[in-house]
JSON list of C-alpha atoms in Angstrom, two decimals:
[
{"chain": "A", "resi": 1, "resn": "MET", "atom": "CA", "xyz": [0.00, 0.00, 0.00]},
{"chain": "A", "resi": 2, "resn": "THR", "atom": "CA", "xyz": [1.24, 3.49, -0.83]},
{"chain": "A", "resi": 3, "resn": "LYS", "atom": "CA", "xyz": [1.89, 5.62, 2.25]},
{"chain": "A", "resi": 4, "resn": "LEU", "atom": "CA", "xyz": [0.78, 9.23, 2.57]},
{"chain": "A", "resi": 5, "resn": "SER", "atom": "CA", "xyz": [3.37, 11.57, 4.04]},
{"chain": "A", "resi": 6, "resn": "VAL", "atom": "CA", "xyz": [1.99, 15.03, 4.80]},
{"chain": "A", "resi": 7, "resn": "ASN", "atom": "CA", "xyz": [4.35, 17.92, 4.13]},
{"chain": "A", "resi": 8, "resn": "ILE", "atom": "CA", "xyz": [3.66, 20.55, 6.80]},
{"chain": "A", "resi": 9, "resn": "ASN", "atom": "CA", "xyz": [5.80, 23.38, 5.38]},
{"chain": "A", "resi": 10, "resn": "LYS", "atom": "CA", "xyz": [2.71, 25.46, 4.62]},
{"chain": "A", "resi": 11, "resn": "ILE", "atom": "CA", "xyz": [1.59, 25.20, 8.24]},
{"chain": "A", "resi": 12, "resn": "ALA", "atom": "CA", "xyz": [4.90, 26.76, 9.23]},
{"chain": "A", "resi": 13, "resn": "THR", "atom": "CA", "xyz": [4.46, 29.47, 6.58]},
{"chain": "A", "resi": 14, "resn": "LEU", "atom": "CA", "xyz": [1.14, 30.45, 8.15]},
{"chain": "A", "resi": 15, "resn": "ARG", "atom": "CA", "xyz": [2.66, 30.43, 11.64]},
{"chain": "A", "resi": 16, "resn": "ASN", "atom": "CA", "xyz": [5.61, 32.56, 10.61]},
{"chain": "A", "resi": 17, "resn": "ALA", "atom": "CA", "xyz": [3.33, 35.19, 9.07]},
{"chain": "A", "resi": 18, "resn": "ARG", "atom": "CA", "xyz": [2.37, 36.35, 12.57]},
{"chain": "A", "resi": 19, "resn": "GLY", "atom": "CA", "xyz": [5.57, 35.53, 14.42]},
{"chain": "A", "resi": 20, "resn": "ALA", "atom": "CA", "xyz": [4.00, 33.52, 17.24]},
{"chain": "A", "resi": 21, "resn": "ASN", "atom": "CA", "xyz": [3.22, 29.80, 17.45]},
{"chain": "A", "resi": 22, "resn": "ASN", "atom": "CA", "xyz": [-0.22, 29.57, 15.89]},
{"chain": "A", "resi": 23, "resn": "PRO", "atom": "CA", "xyz": [-0.72, 27.17, 14.23]},
{"chain": "A", "resi": 24, "resn": "ASN", "atom": "CA", "xyz": [1.58, 24.92, 16.19]},
{"chain": "A", "resi": 25, "resn": "VAL", "atom": "CA", "xyz": [3.44, 22.76, 13.67]},
{"chain": "A", "resi": 26, "resn": "VAL", "atom": "CA", "xyz": [4.21, 20.05, 16.23]},
{"chain": "A", "resi": 27, "resn": "GLN", "atom": "CA", "xyz": [0.55, 19.73, 17.15]},
{"chain": "A", "resi": 28, "resn": "VAL", "atom": "CA", "xyz": [-0.46, 19.68, 13.48]},
{"chain": "A", "resi": 29, "resn": "ALA", "atom": "CA", "xyz": [2.02, 16.88, 12.78]},
{"chain": "A", "resi": 30, "resn": "PHE", "atom": "CA", "xyz": [0.68, 14.93, 15.75]},
{"chain": "A", "resi": 31, "resn": "ASP", "atom": "CA", "xyz": [-2.89, 15.45, 14.53]},
{"chain": "A", "resi": 32, "resn": "CYS", "atom": "CA", "xyz": [-2.07, 14.50, 10.92]},
{"chain": "A", "resi": 33, "resn": "GLU", "atom": "CA", "xyz": [-0.77, 11.17, 12.21]},
{"chain": "A", "resi": 34, "resn": "ARG", "atom": "CA", "xyz": [-3.85, 10.77, 14.39]},
{"chain": "A", "resi": 35, "resn": "PHE", "atom": "CA", "xyz": [-6.05, 11.45, 11.34]},
{"chain": "A", "resi": 36, "resn": "GLY", "atom": "CA", "xyz": [-4.33, 8.75, 9.30]},
{"chain": "A", "resi": 37, "resn": "ALA", "atom": "CA", "xyz": [-1.13, 10.14, 7.78]},
{"chain": "A", "resi": 38, "resn": "GLU", "atom": "CA", "xyz": [1.61, 7.54, 7.63]},
{"chain": "A", "resi": 39, "resn": "GLY", "atom": "CA", "xyz": [4.46, 10.03, 7.55]},
{"chain": "A", "resi": 40, "resn": "ILE", "atom": "CA", "xyz": [5.41, 13.66, 8.13]},
{"chain": "A", "resi": 41, "resn": "THR", "atom": "CA", "xyz": [7.62, 15.54, 5.66]},
{"chain": "A", "resi": 42, "resn": "VAL", "atom": "CA", "xyz": [9.45, 18.82, 6.16]},
{"chain": "A", "resi": 43, "resn": "HIS", "atom": "CA", "xyz": [11.83, 20.77, 3.95]},
{"chain": "A", "resi": 44, "resn": "PRO", "atom": "CA", "xyz": [13.81, 23.30, 5.99]},
{"chain": "A", "resi": 45, "resn": "ARG", "atom": "CA", "xyz": [15.50, 25.97, 3.87]},
{"chain": "A", "resi": 46, "resn": "PRO", "atom": "CA", "xyz": [18.52, 28.07, 4.80]},
{"chain": "A", "resi": 47, "resn": "ASP", "atom": "CA", "xyz": [16.43, 31.23, 5.38]},
{"chain": "A", "resi": 48, "resn": "GLU", "atom": "CA", "xyz": [13.94, 29.27, 7.54]},
{"chain": "A", "resi": 49, "resn": "ARG", "atom": "CA", "xyz": [11.04, 30.99, 5.78]},
{"chain": "A", "resi": 50, "resn": "HIS", "atom": "CA", "xyz": [8.73, 28.13, 6.73]},
{"chain": "A", "resi": 51, "resn": "ILE", "atom": "CA", "xyz": [10.02, 25.10, 8.64]},
{"chain": "A", "resi": 52, "resn": "ARG", "atom": "CA", "xyz": [12.81, 26.03, 11.02]},
{"chain": "A", "resi": 53, "resn": "TYR", "atom": "CA", "xyz": [15.68, 23.80, 12.00]},
{"chain": "A", "resi": 54, "resn": "GLN", "atom": "CA", "xyz": [14.41, 23.86, 15.57]},
{"chain": "A", "resi": 55, "resn": "ASP", "atom": "CA", "xyz": [11.05, 22.59, 14.30]},
{"chain": "A", "resi": 56, "resn": "CYS", "atom": "CA", "xyz": [12.83, 19.49, 13.01]},
{"chain": "A", "resi": 57, "resn": "LEU", "atom": "CA", "xyz": [14.34, 18.84, 16.43]},
{"chain": "A", "resi": 58, "resn": "ASP", "atom": "CA", "xyz": [10.96, 19.35, 18.10]},
{"chain": "A", "resi": 59, "resn": "LEU", "atom": "CA", "xyz": [9.12, 17.17, 15.58]},
{"chain": "A", "resi": 60, "resn": "ALA", "atom": "CA", "xyz": [11.61, 14.34, 16.02]},
{"chain": "A", "resi": 61, "resn": "LYS", "atom": "CA", "xyz": [10.36, 13.97, 19.60]},
{"chain": "A", "resi": 62, "resn": "VAL", "atom": "CA", "xyz": [6.73, 13.42, 18.63]},
{"chain": "A", "resi": 63, "resn": "VAL", "atom": "CA", "xyz": [6.53, 11.92, 15.13]},
{"chain": "A", "resi": 64, "resn": "THR", "atom": "CA", "xyz": [5.73, 8.23, 15.52]},
{"chain": "A", "resi": 65, "resn": "THR", "atom": "CA", "xyz": [5.24, 7.38, 11.84]},
{"chain": "A", "resi": 66, "resn": "GLU", "atom": "CA", "xyz": [7.97, 8.04, 9.24]},
{"chain": "A", "resi": 67, "resn": "PHE", "atom": "CA", "xyz": [9.75, 11.37, 9.57]},
{"chain": "A", "resi": 68, "resn": "ASN", "atom": "CA", "xyz": [11.10, 12.52, 6.20]},
{"chain": "A", "resi": 69, "resn": "ILE", "atom": "CA", "xyz": [13.42, 15.53, 5.97]},
{"chain": "A", "resi": 70, "resn": "GLU", "atom": "CA", "xyz": [14.04, 16.97, 2.50]},
{"chain": "A", "resi": 71, "resn": "GLY", "atom": "CA", "xyz": [16.81, 19.32, 1.53]},
{"chain": "A", "resi": 72, "resn": "TYR", "atom": "CA", "xyz": [20.00, 20.14, -0.29]},
{"chain": "A", "resi": 73, "resn": "PRO", "atom": "CA", "xyz": [22.83, 18.20, 1.37]},
{"chain": "A", "resi": 74, "resn": "ASP", "atom": "CA", "xyz": [24.94, 21.11, 2.56]},
{"chain": "A", "resi": 75, "resn": "GLN", "atom": "CA", "xyz": [26.81, 21.04, 5.85]},
{"chain": "A", "resi": 76, "resn": "ARG", "atom": "CA", "xyz": [23.89, 22.31, 7.93]},
{"chain": "A", "resi": 77, "resn": "PHE", "atom": "CA", "xyz": [21.46, 19.80, 6.43]},
{"chain": "A", "resi": 78, "resn": "MET", "atom": "CA", "xyz": [23.84, 16.93, 7.09]},
{"chain": "A", "resi": 79, "resn": "GLN", "atom": "CA", "xyz": [24.33, 18.04, 10.69]},
{"chain": "A", "resi": 80, "resn": "LEU", "atom": "CA", "xyz": [20.56, 18.17, 11.13]},
{"chain": "A", "resi": 81, "resn": "ILE", "atom": "CA", "xyz": [20.21, 14.60, 9.88]},
{"chain": "A", "resi": 82, "resn": "ARG", "atom": "CA", "xyz": [22.92, 13.48, 12.29]},
{"chain": "A", "resi": 83, "resn": "GLU", "atom": "CA", "xyz": [21.02, 15.05, 15.19]},
{"chain": "A", "resi": 84, "resn": "VAL", "atom": "CA", "xyz": [17.51, 13.99, 14.23]},
{"chain": "A", "resi": 85, "resn": "LYS", "atom": "CA", "xyz": [18.18, 10.61, 12.56]},
{"chain": "A", "resi": 86, "resn": "PRO", "atom": "CA", "xyz": [14.89, 10.68, 10.62]},
{"chain": "A", "resi": 87, "resn": "ALA", "atom": "CA", "xyz": [13.46, 7.59, 8.96]},
{"chain": "A", "resi": 88, "resn": "GLN", "atom": "CA", "xyz": [14.24, 9.10, 5.55]},
{"chain": "A", "resi": 89, "resn": "ALA", "atom": "CA", "xyz": [16.33, 11.90, 4.08]},
{"chain": "A", "resi": 90, "resn": "THR", "atom": "CA", "xyz": [15.25, 13.08, 0.63]},
{"chain": "A", "resi": 91, "resn": "LEU", "atom": "CA", "xyz": [17.99, 14.83, -1.32]},
{"chain": "A", "resi": 92, "resn": "VAL", "atom": "CA", "xyz": [16.93, 17.69, -3.59]},
{"chain": "A", "resi": 93, "resn": "PRO", "atom": "CA", "xyz": [19.17, 19.86, -5.81]},
{"chain": "A", "resi": 94, "resn": "ASP", "atom": "CA", "xyz": [17.54, 23.18, -4.89]},
{"chain": "A", "resi": 95, "resn": "PRO", "atom": "CA", "xyz": [19.64, 26.33, -4.68]},
{"chain": "A", "resi": 96, "resn": "PRO", "atom": "CA", "xyz": [19.17, 28.28, -1.41]},
{"chain": "A", "resi": 97, "resn": "ASP", "atom": "CA", "xyz": [16.78, 30.84, -2.95]},
{"chain": "A", "resi": 98, "resn": "ALA", "atom": "CA", "xyz": [14.43, 28.36, -4.63]},
{"chain": "A", "resi": 99, "resn": "ILE", "atom": "CA", "xyz": [10.74, 28.92, -3.88]},
{"chain": "A", "resi": 100, "resn": "THR", "atom": "CA", "xyz": [10.01, 25.23, -4.28]},
{"chain": "A", "resi": 101, "resn": "SER", "atom": "CA", "xyz": [11.67, 22.16, -5.77]},
{"chain": "A", "resi": 102, "resn": "ASN", "atom": "CA", "xyz": [11.40, 22.42, -9.55]},
{"chain": "A", "resi": 103, "resn": "THR", "atom": "CA", "xyz": [13.68, 19.73, -10.93]},
{"chain": "A", "resi": 104, "resn": "GLY", "atom": "CA", "xyz": [15.38, 16.52, -9.96]},
{"chain": "A", "resi": 105, "resn": "TRP", "atom": "CA", "xyz": [19.07, 15.66, -9.70]},
{"chain": "A", "resi": 106, "resn": "ASP", "atom": "CA", "xyz": [21.30, 15.16, -12.69]},
{"chain": "A", "resi": 107, "resn": "THR", "atom": "CA", "xyz": [22.55, 11.87, -11.29]},
{"chain": "A", "resi": 108, "resn": "ILE", "atom": "CA", "xyz": [25.11, 11.59, -14.10]},
{"chain": "A", "resi": 109, "resn": "ALA", "atom": "CA", "xyz": [26.88, 14.89, -13.43]},
{"chain": "A", "resi": 110, "resn": "HIS", "atom": "CA", "xyz": [26.53, 14.66, -9.64]},
{"chain": "A", "resi": 111, "resn": "GLN", "atom": "CA", "xyz": [27.01, 10.93, -9.16]},
{"chain": "A", "resi": 112, "resn": "SER", "atom": "CA", "xyz": [30.25, 11.27, -7.17]},
{"chain": "A", "resi": 113, "resn": "LEU", "atom": "CA", "xyz": [28.77, 13.88, -4.80]},
{"chain": "A", "resi": 114, "resn": "LEU", "atom": "CA", "xyz": [25.60, 11.87, -4.29]},
{"chain": "A", "resi": 115, "resn": "LYS", "atom": "CA", "xyz": [27.52, 8.64, -3.70]},
{"chain": "A", "resi": 116, "resn": "ASP", "atom": "CA", "xyz": [29.48, 10.24, -0.87]},
{"chain": "A", "resi": 117, "resn": "ILE", "atom": "CA", "xyz": [26.39, 11.84, 0.66]},
{"chain": "A", "resi": 118, "resn": "VAL", "atom": "CA", "xyz": [24.34, 8.64, 0.43]},
{"chain": "A", "resi": 119, "resn": "ALA", "atom": "CA", "xyz": [27.10, 6.63, 2.10]},
{"chain": "A", "resi": 120, "resn": "GLU", "atom": "CA", "xyz": [27.29, 9.15, 4.96]},
{"chain": "A", "resi": 121, "resn": "LEU", "atom": "CA", "xyz": [23.52, 9.17, 5.47]},
{"chain": "A", "resi": 122, "resn": "LYS", "atom": "CA", "xyz": [23.31, 5.39, 5.49]},
{"chain": "A", "resi": 123, "resn": "GLU", "atom": "CA", "xyz": [26.02, 5.26, 8.13]},
{"chain": "A", "resi": 124, "resn": "ILE", "atom": "CA", "xyz": [23.75, 7.44, 10.27]},
{"chain": "A", "resi": 125, "resn": "GLY", "atom": "CA", "xyz": [21.02, 4.83, 9.78]},
{"chain": "A", "resi": 126, "resn": "THR", "atom": "CA", "xyz": [18.70, 6.94, 7.63]},
{"chain": "A", "resi": 127, "resn": "ARG", "atom": "CA", "xyz": [17.01, 5.66, 4.48]},
{"chain": "A", "resi": 128, "resn": "VAL", "atom": "CA", "xyz": [17.93, 7.80, 1.48]},
{"chain": "A", "resi": 129, "resn": "SER", "atom": "CA", "xyz": [15.74, 8.98, -1.40]},
{"chain": "A", "resi": 130, "resn": "ILE", "atom": "CA", "xyz": [16.95, 11.09, -4.36]},
{"chain": "A", "resi": 131, "resn": "PHE", "atom": "CA", "xyz": [14.58, 13.53, -6.07]},
{"chain": "A", "resi": 132, "resn": "ILE", "atom": "CA", "xyz": [14.66, 12.70, -9.78]},
{"chain": "A", "resi": 133, "resn": "ASN", "atom": "CA", "xyz": [13.06, 13.67, -13.09]},
{"chain": "A", "resi": 134, "resn": "PRO", "atom": "CA", "xyz": [11.11, 11.03, -15.07]},
{"chain": "A", "resi": 135, "resn": "GLU", "atom": "CA", "xyz": [13.95, 10.46, -17.55]},
{"chain": "A", "resi": 136, "resn": "ALA", "atom": "CA", "xyz": [15.36, 6.97, -18.00]},
{"chain": "A", "resi": 137, "resn": "LYS", "atom": "CA", "xyz": [18.99, 8.12, -18.27]},
{"chain": "A", "resi": 138, "resn": "TYR", "atom": "CA", "xyz": [19.07, 9.19, -14.61]},
{"chain": "A", "resi": 139, "resn": "PHE", "atom": "CA", "xyz": [17.98, 5.91, -13.03]},
{"chain": "A", "resi": 140, "resn": "GLU", "atom": "CA", "xyz": [20.98, 3.60, -13.38]},
{"chain": "A", "resi": 141, "resn": "PRO", "atom": "CA", "xyz": [23.34, 6.38, -12.24]},
{"chain": "A", "resi": 142, "resn": "ALA", "atom": "CA", "xyz": [21.00, 6.88, -9.28]},
{"chain": "A", "resi": 143, "resn": "LYS", "atom": "CA", "xyz": [21.28, 3.21, -8.45]},
{"chain": "A", "resi": 144, "resn": "LEU", "atom": "CA", "xyz": [25.06, 3.49, -8.52]},
{"chain": "A", "resi": 145, "resn": "THR", "atom": "CA", "xyz": [24.97, 6.15, -5.80]},
{"chain": "A", "resi": 146, "resn": "GLY", "atom": "CA", "xyz": [23.74, 3.52, -3.35]},
{"chain": "A", "resi": 147, "resn": "THR", "atom": "CA", "xyz": [20.42, 5.27, -2.69]},
{"chain": "A", "resi": 148, "resn": "ASP", "atom": "CA", "xyz": [17.53, 3.23, -1.32]},
{"chain": "A", "resi": 149, "resn": "ARG", "atom": "CA", "xyz": [14.80, 5.06, -3.21]},
{"chain": "A", "resi": 150, "resn": "VAL", "atom": "CA", "xyz": [14.13, 7.72, -5.79]},
{"chain": "A", "resi": 151, "resn": "GLU", "atom": "CA", "xyz": [11.32, 10.27, -5.61]},
{"chain": "A", "resi": 152, "resn": "LEU", "atom": "CA", "xyz": [9.67, 11.09, -8.93]},
{"chain": "A", "resi": 153, "resn": "TYR", "atom": "CA", "xyz": [9.25, 14.82, -9.58]},
{"chain": "A", "resi": 154, "resn": "THR", "atom": "CA", "xyz": [5.58, 14.90, -10.57]},
{"chain": "A", "resi": 155, "resn": "GLU", "atom": "CA", "xyz": [4.96, 18.55, -11.48]},
{"chain": "A", "resi": 156, "resn": "PRO", "atom": "CA", "xyz": [5.06, 17.77, -15.26]},
{"chain": "A", "resi": 157, "resn": "TYR", "atom": "CA", "xyz": [2.51, 15.00, -14.70]},
{"chain": "A", "resi": 158, "resn": "ALA", "atom": "CA", "xyz": [0.24, 17.31, -12.70]},
{"chain": "A", "resi": 159, "resn": "SER", "atom": "CA", "xyz": [0.46, 20.16, -15.21]},
{"chain": "A", "resi": 160, "resn": "GLN", "atom": "CA", "xyz": [-0.47, 17.90, -18.16]},
{"chain": "A", "resi": 161, "resn": "TYR", "atom": "CA", "xyz": [-3.02, 15.76, -16.35]},
{"chain": "A", "resi": 162, "resn": "HIS", "atom": "CA", "xyz": [-6.18, 17.66, -17.33]},
{"chain": "A", "resi": 163, "resn": "GLN", "atom": "CA", "xyz": [-5.17, 17.90, -21.01]},
{"chain": "A", "resi": 164, "resn": "ASP", "atom": "CA", "xyz": [-4.25, 14.25, -21.54]},
{"chain": "A", "resi": 165, "resn": "ARG", "atom": "CA", "xyz": [-3.77, 12.10, -18.46]},
{"chain": "A", "resi": 166, "resn": "GLU", "atom": "CA", "xyz": [-2.64, 9.02, -20.39]},
{"chain": "A", "resi": 167, "resn": "LYS", "atom": "CA", "xyz": [0.12, 11.03, -22.07]},
{"chain": "A", "resi": 168, "resn": "ALA", "atom": "CA", "xyz": [0.98, 12.71, -18.77]},
{"chain": "A", "resi": 169, "resn": "VAL", "atom": "CA", "xyz": [1.47, 9.48, -16.85]},
{"chain": "A", "resi": 170, "resn": "PHE", "atom": "CA", "xyz": [3.25, 7.52, -19.60]},
{"chain": "A", "resi": 171, "resn": "PRO", "atom": "CA", "xyz": [6.86, 8.61, -18.86]},
{"chain": "A", "resi": 172, "resn": "TYR", "atom": "CA", "xyz": [6.30, 7.96, -15.16]},
{"chain": "A", "resi": 173, "resn": "VAL", "atom": "CA", "xyz": [5.11, 4.43, -15.78]},
{"chain": "A", "resi": 174, "resn": "GLU", "atom": "CA", "xyz": [8.12, 3.76, -18.01]},
{"chain": "A", "resi": 175, "resn": "VAL", "atom": "CA", "xyz": [10.72, 5.00, -15.51]},
{"chain": "A", "resi": 176, "resn": "SER", "atom": "CA", "xyz": [8.94, 3.34, -12.61]},
{"chain": "A", "resi": 177, "resn": "LYS", "atom": "CA", "xyz": [9.48, 0.01, -14.37]},
{"chain": "A", "resi": 178, "resn": "ILE", "atom": "CA", "xyz": [13.18, 0.81, -14.66]},
{"chain": "A", "resi": 179, "resn": "ALA", "atom": "CA", "xyz": [13.32, 1.67, -10.96]},
{"chain": "A", "resi": 180, "resn": "ARG", "atom": "CA", "xyz": [11.64, -1.60, -10.10]},
{"chain": "A", "resi": 181, "resn": "GLU", "atom": "CA", "xyz": [14.06, -3.59, -12.26]},
{"chain": "A", "resi": 182, "resn": "LEU", "atom": "CA", "xyz": [16.99, -1.87, -10.57]},
{"chain": "A", "resi": 183, "resn": "GLY", "atom": "CA", "xyz": [15.62, -2.60, -7.11]},
{"chain": "A", "resi": 184, "resn": "LEU", "atom": "CA", "xyz": [15.04, 1.05, -6.26]},
{"chain": "A", "resi": 185, "resn": "GLY", "atom": "CA", "xyz": [12.16, 1.96, -3.98]},
{"chain": "A", "resi": 186, "resn": "LEU", "atom": "CA", "xyz": [9.80, 4.51, -5.51]},
{"chain": "A", "resi": 187, "resn": "ASN", "atom": "CA", "xyz": [8.34, 7.67, -3.98]},
{"chain": "A", "resi": 188, "resn": "ALA", "atom": "CA", "xyz": [6.60, 10.58, -5.70]},
{"chain": "A", "resi": 189, "resn": "GLY", "atom": "CA", "xyz": [5.83, 14.19, -4.96]},
{"chain": "A", "resi": 190, "resn": "HIS", "atom": "CA", "xyz": [5.08, 17.70, -6.22]},
{"chain": "A", "resi": 191, "resn": "ASP", "atom": "CA", "xyz": [1.67, 19.10, -7.19]},
{"chain": "A", "resi": 192, "resn": "LEU", "atom": "CA", "xyz": [-0.18, 15.86, -6.49]},
{"chain": "A", "resi": 193, "resn": "ASP", "atom": "CA", "xyz": [-3.78, 16.47, -5.44]},
{"chain": "A", "resi": 194, "resn": "LEU", "atom": "CA", "xyz": [-7.25, 14.95, -5.16]},
{"chain": "A", "resi": 195, "resn": "HIS", "atom": "CA", "xyz": [-7.71, 15.14, -8.93]},
{"chain": "A", "resi": 196, "resn": "ASN", "atom": "CA", "xyz": [-4.56, 13.38, -10.15]},
{"chain": "A", "resi": 197, "resn": "LEU", "atom": "CA", "xyz": [-3.37, 11.19, -7.28]},
{"chain": "A", "resi": 198, "resn": "ALA", "atom": "CA", "xyz": [-5.56, 8.12, -7.77]},
{"chain": "A", "resi": 199, "resn": "PHE", "atom": "CA", "xyz": [-4.68, 7.86, -11.47]},
{"chain": "A", "resi": 200, "resn": "LEU", "atom": "CA", "xyz": [-0.97, 7.95, -10.70]},
{"chain": "A", "resi": 201, "resn": "LYS", "atom": "CA", "xyz": [-1.38, 5.22, -8.10]},
{"chain": "A", "resi": 202, "resn": "LYS", "atom": "CA", "xyz": [-3.50, 3.11, -10.44]},
{"chain": "A", "resi": 203, "resn": "ASN", "atom": "CA", "xyz": [-0.78, 3.21, -13.08]},
{"chain": "A", "resi": 204, "resn": "ILE", "atom": "CA", "xyz": [2.11, 2.69, -10.65]},
{"chain": "A", "resi": 205, "resn": "PRO", "atom": "CA", "xyz": [0.63, 0.35, -8.04]},
{"chain": "A", "resi": 206, "resn": "TRP", "atom": "CA", "xyz": [4.03, -0.37, -6.46]},
{"chain": "A", "resi": 207, "resn": "LEU", "atom": "CA", "xyz": [4.53, 3.28, -5.50]},
{"chain": "A", "resi": 208, "resn": "GLU", "atom": "CA", "xyz": [5.74, 3.22, -1.89]},
{"chain": "A", "resi": 209, "resn": "GLU", "atom": "CA", "xyz": [5.13, 6.77, -0.70]},
{"chain": "A", "resi": 210, "resn": "VAL", "atom": "CA", "xyz": [3.76, 10.12, -1.81]},
{"chain": "A", "resi": 211, "resn": "SER", "atom": "CA", "xyz": [4.65, 13.39, -0.11]},
{"chain": "A", "resi": 212, "resn": "ILE", "atom": "CA", "xyz": [1.92, 16.03, -0.38]},
{"chain": "A", "resi": 213, "resn": "GLY", "atom": "CA", "xyz": [1.77, 19.45, 1.23]},
{"chain": "A", "resi": 214, "resn": "HIS", "atom": "CA", "xyz": [0.50, 22.48, -0.66]},
{"chain": "A", "resi": 215, "resn": "ALA", "atom": "CA", "xyz": [-2.63, 20.95, -2.21]},
{"chain": "A", "resi": 216, "resn": "LEU", "atom": "CA", "xyz": [-3.52, 19.03, 0.93]},
{"chain": "A", "resi": 217, "resn": "ILE", "atom": "CA", "xyz": [-3.31, 22.13, 3.12]},
{"chain": "A", "resi": 218, "resn": "CYS", "atom": "CA", "xyz": [-5.34, 24.15, 0.58]},
{"chain": "A", "resi": 219, "resn": "ASP", "atom": "CA", "xyz": [-8.02, 21.46, 0.57]},
{"chain": "A", "resi": 220, "resn": "ALA", "atom": "CA", "xyz": [-8.04, 21.43, 4.36]},
{"chain": "A", "resi": 221, "resn": "LEU", "atom": "CA", "xyz": [-9.25, 25.05, 4.32]},
{"chain": "A", "resi": 222, "resn": "TYR", "atom": "CA", "xyz": [-12.51, 23.78, 2.82]},
{"chain": "A", "resi": 223, "resn": "TYR", "atom": "CA", "xyz": [-12.82, 20.21, 4.04]},
{"chain": "A", "resi": 224, "resn": "GLY", "atom": "CA", "xyz": [-11.04, 20.34, 7.40]},
{"chain": "A", "resi": 225, "resn": "LEU", "atom": "CA", "xyz": [-7.70, 18.72, 8.12]},
{"chain": "A", "resi": 226, "resn": "GLU", "atom": "CA", "xyz": [-8.99, 15.41, 9.45]},
{"chain": "A", "resi": 227, "resn": "ASN", "atom": "CA", "xyz": [-11.36, 14.87, 6.55]},
{"chain": "A", "resi": 228, "resn": "THR", "atom": "CA", "xyz": [-8.73, 15.95, 4.01]},
{"chain": "A", "resi": 229, "resn": "VAL", "atom": "CA", "xyz": [-6.08, 13.54, 5.26]},
{"chain": "A", "resi": 230, "resn": "GLN", "atom": "CA", "xyz": [-8.60, 10.73, 5.01]},
{"chain": "A", "resi": 231, "resn": "MET", "atom": "CA", "xyz": [-9.69, 11.85, 1.52]},
{"chain": "A", "resi": 232, "resn": "TYR", "atom": "CA", "xyz": [-6.09, 11.64, 0.33]},
{"chain": "A", "resi": 233, "resn": "ARG", "atom": "CA", "xyz": [-5.66, 8.26, 1.97]},
{"chain": "A", "resi": 234, "resn": "ARG", "atom": "CA", "xyz": [-8.68, 6.97, 0.05]},
{"chain": "A", "resi": 235, "resn": "GLN", "atom": "CA", "xyz": [-7.13, 8.09, -3.25]},
{"chain": "A", "resi": 236, "resn": "LEU", "atom": "CA", "xyz": [-4.26, 5.69, -2.53]},
{"chain": "A", "resi": 237, "resn": "GLU", "atom": "CA", "xyz": [-6.40, 2.71, -1.55]},
{"chain": "A", "resi": 238, "resn": "GLY", "atom": "CA", "xyz": [-7.89, 1.94, -4.95]}
]
């Protein structure tokens, strides 16, 4: 069954807008798990404009499902992983000023860097996932880094879904078969929502985890957080 990991960055964005602690990101993470989420994802950035590094330390004390920390593997990120020891570290190639992740790793050009980082993370005892575009050429080099999983960058799928969903999902199905043949675990994330999630899962039934934040939090404004988490879970159960 595909697990739902709720990205709570947007909760922190709302909190930071007023400078206090409302909403409380730790309480929201606790409640998301209580409502049925099977993981909590955060992506701290150097300017701490949403999730703060201290949030990660605080969340590590309460998250009982899978804690997934995303980020560019600079020195501060690696130190955070050493301190927190999350279930999973997801490596993204974002520059410090990126608004959101908008591409995967070039695992050919950065294979040496990634291999060293993956080895260090696995010594810590953390499962490693590499954010990757749905292009076949990147998968065998990803395997050679020693990573446990890859996370498919699904923004292109989401943006094309309403025009031609079969065409949109096709490259993802093809690379997911390659990942499976290579023995790589498969995650997915970026712009997945209640419209396109079930179709992705139907076409890639061995998908292990999806990480969803922005759309889920937006939907929660209308449906309520508890109901929304369960609605997303149902999209993955078909």
